[in-house]
């Protein structure tokens, strides 16, 4: 019995490790390329896996050419505001959709789903016109604008609220909690994992959003990391090492944030027993 | 819901029901108003525009009735795009969800180094698209690519990964699977977290096997999250664009076998300045996605268990 | 009930105004306007006859490499005139999306790059400032100083909407090391199609490790050149498709034969073309002059490769596809005088010479291009300039990209897998005539 357990454990780790290598590949590639010379980066015949000389100058060049401090600041302010808006508004709406009864519920929830069904590209020009009309171009507000509310978040959290036992809520109501208090004090804390997942994805989607920041903010001091990256890429002849160096500079804070956030999942079954 | 309506009609609405309505509307107001302004109006404009020959820069649209739709349905490429989009979704969603569910379940247990694995499996989501494209291009490159290099060494002929009409869509789907596993896994992990530990403890006392636990506890309890992942993965797969756009040029011999509806829409709306026709394609896509989503909503009653 | 509804409505308003309030504060805190005086100044002197110091004008471009060099010009311009130029860079496809959004909202950048594919769309819809009068009254700018074909691209019904900024031609690149190894003489101006084919045959290795030539499915850097060398056309002077012209078909047949005879790999992707040549897969290839800064940075190409003029057709026809960007001004600009001043600065002899010296691109002003060749001493880039005398403007109509893409779709199968080239070309011609007939006029 025990040896069987060990054997499955080993197999499990082999499979997990193989998956990890495949998943990690582009990241390793990015780091390696960022340290190559321009010639090495596009050389395929023979293939250059490791740079002969580590070209730290690539990092120096992109750091000097771009105001990274500004880019980090803009990107993270945008991410933070989008996360706050999405989590707060979505949680409220999701709770109402999951737990409250009111006329027009199905229709209004249909609208939420409807938003997710169309390609985002159709929103770009109308939303640009709105921001332009508000005279808010080249501001952080413009960056946050399309993320003020989140259909994705509403749908996600609704599923989480639906998964919670009804009895909890009923006993809270009997104890004299009003609807808002039941939501805020009792139900919301129970969906912590869902909120964390939503925060991670809102931040990630905001971070990766490319077309919008490019189009609405065309001044350098209101650019984001992703739009700055795409500008580096816009050259007739892309310098891949510099592009990858700036990618590395752009994503390490994202990785760090994820590592911190995903700790929220770590406790696992062992401790979540005490929740009820 | 139906009960509510009946009571409302029969007599004066009780105060507590009215109170619930009030709170419900207050709580959904920011989201619904925001969605209306930011998204629903543009969507309605798109539907409206699909009946017009669009003028330049939003001016001078000419009403042409259903001509865009007639043109769209009579163009064989539209049907290629519908087929490709559906095939892509059919390949990506089930495989991704199966792998992601297994990974999530395993990484939710007391596995050594699960924090590291969770981080690594998320990496493809964070990595810059340029890096991702560069890696896959190198893997798939016909002349010098890594995959063909291995095949060559094994004595098998080279494969046209992105230019072969029969295989290109599969190659693209592999990138799709690879890049969305992290998304599904993180959400499923969050869903697994909500399952109270007591359930497992109780079943362990009853002597249930792991497989039984998975089938009778994990699966039903994670089903609301699984449902969410299924709906959103299908929607986003139906909107596939970036990967195809970056890997397949218009001149590629596999273009007709890989072009997606959003790719067609993008080209027509943004490259050829034919917004009316592009809008018709969006409407077609919207109708297809709506039908699929509605089916899923109906089917969820069969397999999703809400507590 | 009504009261309740009202209170709901009011609370919604409250929430919304709170949101708006938040964002306003944020806005005033977070954004740094590079020039706070800009708006005030503009409203004081909207129709100034003289340019105003301290004004900021924007200049949108799509190549980040050039943007860095243009910044030097902009700095010099600011010292001279006190006008600040804000350079905005977007990649090619985002550039046009952003421009379209801005034009729809009436907030185009003051000055920006224009391309032959898009000039008609913008000029015919009143988005561009008509520069004809400014050019006529300028002492600095005379259209005859720029290649006539380039001027013509940006001329609609006798009105000029942009001034040529630079141009590009297509050259024949060759790998000297491979030529030496095969004992083949380097390409020169006397080469004909026959010489090209003979060389490609000699340079092709049977084991597939080396091809003689790279003949990708590409129009501008590919078969268009051969079509015009052969006396064929893509667009006829009366705006019909030239794809059904026998000379066009013959040229495309000749070009596709490189693939059919195994002298060229099948390559359709944009990125794969440079990769193939940079990695020594092919001994010859066709590339536009805009690739030079990238090629110069590549050690393999710098060490092994050089460039020559394109070969003549067998009956002596010469051609190289020729295209150029233009600088234009938005019709909605609040600073037309300052914008024009910047355009003059970029377009006059001194400005064009500076751009050439920086190696940006082949500057359009006649006689200034020599400075560009000095920026690339490692290659015989003079070849690109030599071809200007017989260069052929890249064919265009009002909506070029539409039929160009469709042509690729119709040709790709016969290109890659063999088949009836003539039938495919005739199909392209029919599609194209239909497209031109229905395009915006």
PDB file of C-alpha atoms in Angstrom, chain C residues 3 49 63 73 78 119 182 221 344 434:
ATOM      1  CA  UNK C   3     -40.861  57.835  -4.225  1.00  0.00           C
ATOM      2  CA  UNK C  49      -0.460  84.791 -39.143  1.00  0.00           C
ATOM      3  CA  UNK C  63       8.425  53.264 -36.841  1.00  0.00           C
ATOM      4  CA  UNK C  73      15.291  66.987 -35.561  1.00  0.00           C
ATOM      5  CA  UNK C  78      12.290  73.665 -31.016  1.00  0.00           C
ATOM      6  CA  UNK C 119      -4.233  58.648 -48.717  1.00  0.00           C
ATOM      7  CA  UNK C 182      29.746  28.082 -56.037  1.00  0.00           C
ATOM      8  CA  UNK C 221       9.229  42.796 -52.381  1.00  0.00           C
ATOM      9  CA  UNK C 344       8.548  72.777 -44.062  1.00  0.00           C
ATOM     10  CA  UNK C 434     -15.092  44.026 -59.161  1.00  0.00           C
TER      11      UNK C 434
END
